Short mmCIF file of C-alpha atoms and ligand atoms in Angstrom, two decimals:
data_model
loop_
_atom_site.label_atom_id
_atom_site.label_comp_id
_atom_site.label_asym_id
_atom_site.label_seq_id
_atom_site.Cartn_x
_atom_site.Cartn_y
_atom_site.Cartn_z
CA UNK A 1 -22.05 29.36 -22.90
CA UNK A 2 -20.33 26.46 -21.16
CA UNK A 3 -21.69 23.09 -22.15
CA UNK A 4 -24.17 21.75 -19.61
CA UNK A 5 -23.43 18.40 -17.95
CA UNK A 6 -25.43 15.46 -19.27
CA UNK A 7 -26.79 12.49 -17.29
CA UNK A 8 -24.54 9.98 -18.99
CA UNK A 9 -22.26 7.46 -17.25
CA UNK A 10 -20.62 5.07 -19.73
CA UNK A 11 -23.44 3.41 -21.64
CA UNK A 12 -26.05 4.38 -19.02
CA UNK A 13 -28.20 7.47 -19.51
CA UNK A 14 -28.62 9.88 -22.40
CA UNK A 15 -28.51 13.61 -22.95
CA UNK A 16 -31.37 15.88 -21.92
CA UNK A 17 -33.29 16.90 -25.05
CA UNK A 18 -36.08 18.84 -23.33
CA UNK A 19 -36.19 21.95 -21.14
CA UNK A 20 -33.64 22.24 -18.33
CA UNK A 21 -33.12 24.08 -15.06
CA UNK A 22 -29.31 24.15 -14.97
CA UNK A 23 -29.04 26.00 -11.62
CA UNK A 24 -31.08 23.37 -9.77
CA UNK A 25 -29.29 20.53 -11.56
CA UNK A 26 -25.90 22.00 -10.58
CA UNK A 27 -26.91 22.09 -6.90
CA UNK A 28 -28.04 18.47 -7.04
CA UNK A 29 -25.34 16.57 -8.95
CA UNK A 30 -26.12 13.29 -7.14
CA UNK A 31 -29.83 13.59 -7.98
CA UNK A 32 -29.16 14.47 -11.63
CA UNK A 33 -26.55 11.71 -12.04
CA UNK A 34 -27.01 9.35 -9.09
CA UNK A 35 -24.23 7.03 -7.95
CA UNK A 36 -24.72 3.57 -9.52
CA UNK A 37 -25.40 2.25 -6.00
CA UNK A 38 -28.58 4.33 -5.64
CA UNK A 39 -31.65 2.15 -5.98
CA UNK A 40 -35.36 1.94 -5.24
CA UNK A 41 -37.80 4.43 -3.83
CA UNK A 42 -36.48 6.52 -0.91
CA UNK A 43 -38.69 9.64 -0.74
CA UNK A 44 -37.17 13.11 -0.88
CA UNK A 45 -35.15 13.93 2.24
CA UNK A 46 -34.13 17.43 1.19
CA UNK A 47 -35.93 20.75 1.13
CA UNK A 48 -34.14 24.12 0.84
CA UNK A 49 -35.41 27.03 2.95
CA UNK A 50 -34.93 29.01 -0.27
CA UNK A 51 -38.02 27.19 -1.60
CA UNK A 52 -40.11 27.61 1.56
CA UNK A 53 -42.87 30.24 1.61
CA UNK A 54 -41.54 33.30 3.43
CA UNK A 55 -43.95 35.13 5.74
CA UNK A 56 -42.92 38.81 5.63
CA UNK A 57 -44.03 40.83 8.65
CA UNK A 58 -43.30 44.28 10.06
CA UNK A 59 -39.53 44.16 10.72
CA UNK A 60 -38.95 40.41 10.26
CA UNK A 61 -39.82 37.21 8.46
CA UNK A 62 -40.34 33.50 9.09
CA UNK A 63 -40.27 30.46 6.85
CA UNK A 64 -40.79 26.81 7.70
CA UNK A 65 -39.99 23.31 6.45
CA UNK A 66 -42.67 20.95 7.80
CA UNK A 67 -44.49 17.82 6.67
CA UNK A 68 -46.26 20.07 4.13
CA UNK A 69 -42.93 20.81 2.43
CA UNK A 70 -41.38 17.34 2.92
CA UNK A 71 -43.75 14.43 3.68
CA UNK A 72 -40.93 12.46 5.36
CA UNK A 73 -40.83 14.97 8.26
CA UNK A 74 -42.74 12.83 10.77
CA UNK A 75 -41.20 13.74 14.12
CA UNK A 76 -39.46 17.09 13.50
CA UNK A 77 -40.01 20.39 11.66
CA UNK A 78 -37.81 23.48 11.20
CA UNK A 79 -38.38 27.24 11.13
CA UNK A 80 -35.92 29.96 10.08
CA UNK A 81 -36.71 33.41 11.53
CA UNK A 82 -35.25 36.90 11.26
CA UNK A 83 -36.12 39.70 13.69
CA UNK A 84 -34.77 43.23 13.20
CA UNK A 85 -33.63 45.47 16.10
CA UNK A 86 -36.31 45.44 18.81
CA UNK A 87 -38.65 43.34 16.68
CA UNK A 88 -40.67 40.83 18.73
CA UNK A 89 -42.00 37.37 18.02
CA UNK A 90 -45.19 37.70 20.02
CA UNK A 91 -45.79 36.10 23.45
CA UNK A 92 -47.15 32.64 22.64
CA UNK A 93 -46.95 28.91 23.32
CA UNK A 94 -47.47 25.72 21.33
CA UNK A 95 -48.27 22.02 21.61
CA UNK A 96 -44.71 21.06 20.58
CA UNK A 97 -41.35 21.74 22.21
CA UNK A 98 -39.11 24.35 20.53
CA UNK A 99 -35.33 23.92 20.25
CA UNK A 100 -33.43 26.99 18.99
CA UNK A 101 -29.99 27.77 17.60
CA UNK A 102 -28.94 31.41 17.26
CA UNK A 103 -27.11 32.09 13.96
CA UNK A 104 -26.51 35.82 14.00
CA UNK A 105 -26.83 39.01 16.01
CA UNK A 106 -28.11 39.02 19.56
CA UNK A 107 -31.48 37.97 20.86
CA UNK A 108 -33.43 38.27 24.10
CA UNK A 109 -35.44 35.19 25.06
CA UNK A 110 -38.31 35.29 27.60
CA UNK A 111 -40.03 32.27 29.17
CA UNK A 112 -42.18 31.40 32.20
CA UNK A 113 -42.30 27.82 33.49
CA UNK A 114 -44.78 25.75 35.52
CA UNK A 115 -43.01 26.62 38.80
CA UNK A 116 -43.64 30.36 38.18
CA UNK A 117 -39.96 30.88 37.47
CA UNK A 118 -39.15 33.47 34.83
CA UNK A 119 -36.31 33.59 32.34
CA UNK A 120 -34.94 36.71 30.61
CA UNK A 121 -31.64 35.99 28.84
CA UNK A 122 -29.55 37.51 26.04
CA UNK A 123 -28.01 35.06 23.59
CA UNK A 124 -25.60 35.20 20.66
CA UNK A 125 -24.41 33.03 17.79
CA UNK A 126 -24.07 29.35 18.67
CA UNK A 127 -26.32 29.58 21.75
CA UNK A 128 -29.45 27.47 22.27
CA UNK A 129 -32.78 27.67 24.01
CA UNK A 130 -35.49 25.11 24.69
CA UNK A 131 -39.13 26.04 25.21
CA UNK A 132 -41.00 22.94 26.45
CA UNK A 133 -44.49 22.31 25.03
CA UNK A 134 -47.05 24.63 26.61
CA UNK A 135 -44.51 26.99 28.24
CA UNK A 136 -45.23 30.61 27.19
CA UNK A 137 -42.33 32.51 25.67
CA UNK A 138 -41.32 35.43 23.42
CA UNK A 139 -38.27 36.34 21.34
CA UNK A 140 -36.88 39.83 20.64
CA UNK A 141 -34.06 41.11 18.44
CA UNK A 142 -31.48 43.30 20.23
CA UNK A 143 -29.53 46.23 18.64
CA UNK A 144 -28.13 44.15 15.76
CA UNK A 145 -31.30 42.16 15.16
CA UNK A 146 -31.06 38.38 15.08
CA UNK A 147 -31.60 35.29 12.96
CA UNK A 148 -32.12 31.79 14.31
CA UNK A 149 -33.22 28.25 13.51
CA UNK A 150 -36.05 26.59 15.43
CA UNK A 151 -36.75 22.84 15.55
CA UNK A 152 -40.09 21.45 16.76
CA UNK A 153 -40.68 17.84 17.81
CA UNK A 154 -43.61 17.21 15.44
CA UNK A 155 -43.39 17.34 11.63
CA UNK A 156 -46.95 18.66 11.51
CA UNK A 157 -46.00 21.79 13.46
CA UNK A 158 -46.73 25.13 11.84
CA UNK A 159 -45.32 28.45 12.97
CA UNK A 160 -48.62 29.93 11.75
CA UNK A 161 -50.69 27.81 14.19
CA UNK A 162 -49.34 28.81 17.61
CA UNK A 163 -51.36 29.97 20.63
CA UNK A 164 -50.92 33.75 20.82
CA UNK A 165 -51.62 36.15 23.69
CA UNK A 166 -53.39 38.62 21.35
CA UNK A 167 -55.71 35.96 19.95
CA UNK A 168 -56.46 34.65 23.45
CA UNK A 169 -57.59 38.14 24.50
CA UNK A 170 -59.59 38.52 21.25
CA UNK A 171 -61.47 35.25 21.84
CA UNK A 172 -62.54 35.44 25.49
CA UNK A 173 -65.76 37.23 26.49
CA UNK A 174 -65.02 40.75 27.80
CA UNK A 175 -66.87 40.05 31.08
CA UNK A 176 -64.70 36.97 31.62
CA UNK A 177 -61.52 38.99 31.09
CA UNK A 178 -62.84 41.67 33.48
CA UNK A 179 -63.61 39.06 36.14
CA UNK A 180 -60.31 37.23 35.62
CA UNK A 181 -58.21 40.34 36.27
CA UNK A 182 -60.65 42.12 38.63
CA UNK A 183 -60.85 45.23 36.44
CA UNK A 184 -63.63 46.99 34.50
CA UNK A 185 -64.32 45.79 30.94
CA UNK A 186 -63.11 49.14 29.63
CA UNK A 187 -59.56 48.02 30.56
CA UNK A 188 -59.65 45.94 27.35
CA UNK A 189 -60.89 48.65 24.99
CA UNK A 190 -57.51 48.86 23.29
CA UNK A 191 -56.65 45.16 22.92
CA UNK A 192 -56.00 44.09 19.32
CA UNK A 193 -58.61 42.00 17.54
CA UNK A 194 -56.05 39.87 15.68
CA UNK A 195 -52.55 38.51 16.16
CA UNK A 196 -49.44 40.70 16.01
CA UNK A 197 -47.14 37.67 15.47
CA UNK A 198 -43.98 39.61 14.44
CA UNK A 199 -43.97 43.36 15.10
CA UNK A 200 -41.70 46.30 15.91
CA UNK A 201 -40.96 47.48 19.43
CA UNK A 202 -38.11 49.63 20.76
CA UNK A 203 -34.85 47.79 21.51
CA UNK A 204 -35.33 46.71 25.15
CA UNK A 205 -33.42 48.10 28.14
CA UNK A 206 -30.31 46.26 29.42
CA UNK A 207 -30.92 42.86 30.99
CA UNK A 208 -30.38 43.95 34.63
CA UNK A 209 -32.89 46.77 34.32
CA UNK A 210 -35.53 44.53 32.77
CA UNK A 211 -35.00 41.81 35.37
CA UNK A 212 -35.41 44.41 38.13
CA UNK A 213 -38.88 45.22 36.76
CA UNK A 214 -39.90 41.68 37.71
CA UNK A 215 -39.37 42.42 41.43
CA UNK A 216 -39.12 39.33 43.61
CA UNK A 217 -39.89 36.78 40.86
CA UNK A 218 -37.73 33.64 40.92
CA UNK A 219 -35.38 33.79 37.94
CA UNK A 220 -34.15 30.73 36.06
CA UNK A 221 -31.52 30.16 33.39
CA UNK A 222 -32.40 26.51 32.84
CA UNK A 223 -33.95 26.89 29.40
CA UNK A 224 -30.91 28.41 27.66
CA UNK A 225 -27.58 26.77 26.91
CA UNK A 226 -24.42 28.55 25.76
CA UNK A 227 -23.24 25.87 23.33
CA UNK A 228 -20.75 28.39 21.91
CA UNK A 229 -18.72 27.92 25.13
CA UNK A 230 -18.46 24.11 24.79
CA UNK A 231 -15.22 22.81 23.25
CA UNK A 232 -15.77 20.46 20.32
CA UNK A 233 -14.26 16.97 20.16
CA UNK A 234 -11.71 16.89 17.34
CA UNK A 235 -11.06 13.97 14.97
CA UNK A 236 -9.09 13.60 11.75
CA UNK A 237 -11.34 15.33 9.19
CA UNK A 238 -13.50 17.34 11.54
CA UNK A 239 -15.06 17.89 14.95
CA UNK A 240 -18.35 17.34 16.75
CA UNK A 241 -20.26 18.63 19.77
CA UNK A 242 -23.06 16.65 21.38
CA UNK A 243 -25.53 18.81 23.29
CA UNK A 244 -28.17 16.51 24.73
CA UNK A 245 -30.06 16.13 28.01
CA UNK A 246 -26.83 15.15 29.83
CA UNK A 247 -25.49 18.70 29.34
CA UNK A 248 -28.76 20.59 28.86
CA UNK A 249 -31.18 18.78 31.19
CA UNK A 250 -34.42 20.47 30.06
CA UNK A 251 -33.99 19.53 26.40
CA UNK A 252 -36.08 16.74 24.90
CA UNK A 253 -34.23 17.11 21.59
CA UNK A 254 -30.56 16.08 21.39
CA UNK A 255 -28.23 17.93 19.02
CA UNK A 256 -25.03 17.01 17.24
CA UNK A 257 -23.06 19.92 15.76
CA UNK A 258 -20.74 18.73 13.01
CA UNK A 259 -17.74 20.44 11.41
CA UNK A 260 -16.24 18.66 8.39
CA UNK A 261 -12.99 19.74 6.76
CA UNK A 262 -12.85 19.48 2.95
CA UNK A 263 -12.77 15.72 2.26
CA UNK A 264 -13.96 14.93 5.79
CA UNK A 265 -16.96 12.70 6.38
CA UNK A 266 -19.39 11.93 9.18
CA UNK A 267 -18.94 8.15 9.12
CA UNK A 268 -21.67 5.66 8.14
CA UNK A 269 -24.06 5.27 11.09
CA UNK A 270 -27.68 5.34 12.17
CA UNK A 271 -29.80 6.35 15.15
CA UNK A 272 -31.74 3.55 16.87
CA UNK A 273 -34.55 5.61 18.37
CA UNK A 274 -34.70 9.09 16.85
CA UNK A 275 -35.41 10.88 13.58
CA UNK A 276 -32.71 13.39 12.57
CA UNK A 277 -33.32 16.80 11.01
CA UNK A 278 -30.32 18.54 9.45
CA UNK A 279 -29.67 22.22 8.86
CA UNK A 280 -26.66 23.10 6.70
CA UNK A 281 -24.87 26.29 7.82
CA UNK A 282 -22.01 26.27 5.29
CA UNK A 283 -20.22 24.29 2.61
CA UNK A 284 -21.31 21.59 0.15
CA UNK A 285 -22.19 18.09 1.29
CA UNK A 286 -23.83 14.92 0.17
CA UNK A 287 -25.63 12.17 2.02
CA UNK A 288 -26.82 8.73 1.00
CA UNK A 289 -29.67 7.19 2.99
CA UNK A 290 -30.07 3.38 2.97
CA UNK A 291 -33.28 1.48 3.77
CA UNK A 292 -34.35 -2.18 3.55
CA UNK A 293 -33.84 -4.16 1.40
CA UNK A 294 -32.09 -2.40 -1.45
CA UNK A 295 -33.22 1.21 -1.26
CA UNK A 296 -30.65 3.98 -1.35
CA UNK A 297 -30.74 7.59 -2.53
CA UNK A 298 -28.12 10.31 -2.49
CA UNK A 299 -28.90 13.99 -1.82
CA UNK A 300 -26.76 17.14 -2.09
CA UNK A 301 -26.86 20.06 0.33
CA UNK A 302 -25.64 23.65 0.57
CA UNK A 303 -26.09 26.34 3.24
CA UNK A 304 -29.75 26.91 4.09
CA UNK A 305 -30.89 23.40 3.10
CA UNK A 306 -32.81 21.05 5.37
CA UNK A 307 -32.14 17.29 5.33
CA UNK A 308 -33.93 14.48 7.12
CA UNK A 309 -33.14 10.90 8.16
CA UNK A 310 -35.89 8.66 9.58
CA UNK A 311 -34.82 6.61 12.60
CA UNK A 312 -32.74 3.44 12.01
CA UNK A 313 -31.79 4.28 8.38
CA UNK A 314 -28.04 4.19 7.62
CA UNK A 315 -26.44 7.42 6.37
CA UNK A 316 -23.22 9.44 6.13
CA UNK A 317 -22.52 13.14 5.45
CA UNK A 318 -19.55 13.85 3.19
CA UNK A 319 -17.95 17.24 2.56
CA UNK A 320 -17.70 17.38 -1.26
CA UNK A 321 -16.63 21.05 -1.52
CA UNK A 322 -13.54 23.19 -0.89
CA UNK A 323 -14.92 24.88 2.25
CA UNK A 324 -15.68 23.45 5.69
CA UNK A 325 -19.17 22.00 6.10
CA UNK A 326 -21.06 23.03 9.23
CA UNK A 327 -24.25 21.10 9.80
CA UNK A 328 -26.61 20.85 12.76
CA UNK A 329 -28.29 17.52 13.46
CA UNK A 330 -31.26 17.69 15.83
CA UNK A 331 -33.00 14.54 17.09
CA UNK A 332 -36.49 13.72 18.28
CA UNK A 333 -35.21 12.23 21.57
CA UNK A 334 -33.51 13.83 24.62
CA UNK A 335 -30.44 11.58 24.64
CA UNK A 336 -28.05 11.31 21.70
CA UNK A 337 -27.60 7.72 20.45
CA UNK A 338 -25.92 6.32 17.36
CA UNK A 339 -24.67 3.02 15.99
CA UNK A 340 -21.47 3.11 13.91
CA UNK A 341 -21.02 0.63 11.04
CA UNK A 342 -17.27 0.53 11.65
CA UNK A 343 -17.59 -0.09 15.42
CA UNK A 344 -20.33 -2.70 14.90
CA UNK A 345 -17.97 -4.68 12.68
CA UNK A 346 -15.00 -4.13 15.03
CA UNK A 347 -17.05 -5.48 17.94
CA UNK A 348 -18.17 -8.58 16.01
CA UNK A 349 -15.88 -11.65 15.89
CA UNK A 350 -13.68 -11.19 12.81
CA UNK A 351 -14.40 -14.61 11.31
CA UNK A 352 -18.12 -13.88 11.38
CA UNK A 353 -17.58 -10.55 9.58
CA UNK A 354 -15.27 -12.15 6.98
CA UNK A 355 -17.79 -14.90 6.33
CA UNK A 356 -20.52 -12.36 5.49
CA UNK A 357 -18.71 -9.86 3.32
CA UNK A 358 -15.99 -12.07 1.79
CA UNK A 359 -13.37 -9.52 2.87
CA UNK A 360 -9.98 -9.73 4.52
CA UNK A 361 -7.08 -7.28 4.75
CA UNK A 362 -6.73 -4.34 4.64
CA UNK A 363 -10.33 -3.87 5.77
CA UNK A 364 -10.25 -6.13 8.83
CA UNK A 365 -7.30 -4.39 10.48
CA UNK A 366 -8.84 -0.94 9.71
CA UNK A 367 -11.80 -1.62 11.99
CA UNK A 368 -11.72 0.34 15.25
CA UNK A 369 -13.60 -0.23 18.46
CA UNK A 370 -13.05 3.36 19.64
CA UNK A 371 -15.45 6.21 18.94
CA UNK A 372 -14.54 8.28 15.90
CA UNK A 373 -17.64 9.85 14.36
CA UNK A 374 -15.71 11.79 11.69
CA UNK A 375 -13.11 10.42 9.27
CA UNK A 376 -10.60 12.19 7.01
CA UNK A 377 -9.92 11.77 3.31
MN1 LIG B 1 -42.28 29.42 20.00
MN1 LIG B 2 -26.94 10.93 11.81
#
């Protein structure tokens, strides 16, 4: 057996004499042996979906990372859901808005808005939808099934606490239902007495056919966005796409999609008004989060992990592996905003900067006023 790494750096640290979990240690090298610059008491800002309770249902599953999994999740929560071919996430609504990113397969999304417009759209990998709070919607896997990530704009959200059409019918008096629809009470003899939540149905008919069934209803496409068709902005070391309310007007959650080449890094920055939730799609990355006055903690991430950064706290994301890192950042505000450390210094009179940090060349001439969110090796 290969010798296990020990938490020893020079004269600091000592070997582990007690029980060990080498797999978890190996995935968290910067937790096991933190950089010497880490300090103080930043709470955990990482939770893997692999450690989230998985709700297995007929033909699909759902798992969530909320304030219950990670107490730092104040403004945002995440859900990862899989629906097999035809499998439906029941007609429902919730108190929070729902932002979605399709990861695999194809999915049909249904929504009705407050203007009585209806949406029926098919989406594929890289596409988004946004269900505003209170707007009823449903999700269905097409032939290949689908898997997607959902982000909600409240850390206290739970996928298990949504308002469901089945439960609504089960909890209204029969005579009220009869009066509401103008039908005899016997019309409701077959309605279920509990939620269906995720359940099998046949793969639905092609889009055109299904839309035709809605007759003269006003159709809308406003609540979906084909982010897969947007060209990223390239920089040395990687590329980014910002999808916020400027491009996708109905969204109240901005998104930044980041691609980092090996050695590439999302530069040191922070967000003045929004919490950031992160979902890692591929690769190996690390992030340090800095808070007043001398708090800093470094976290490691692989595909399927969720990270979090409370608003105004400085952070970077560094690719520390041999493969590209793809990570989604979703924010609790409609418009994307960030402050770059490098640009802040470049836009401050040089003598003032030098006087603070006791620096000179080559740092001063490396500062750049232009936007470059990703840097190379
Ligand atoms: Mn929903
Ligand atoms: Mn950020």
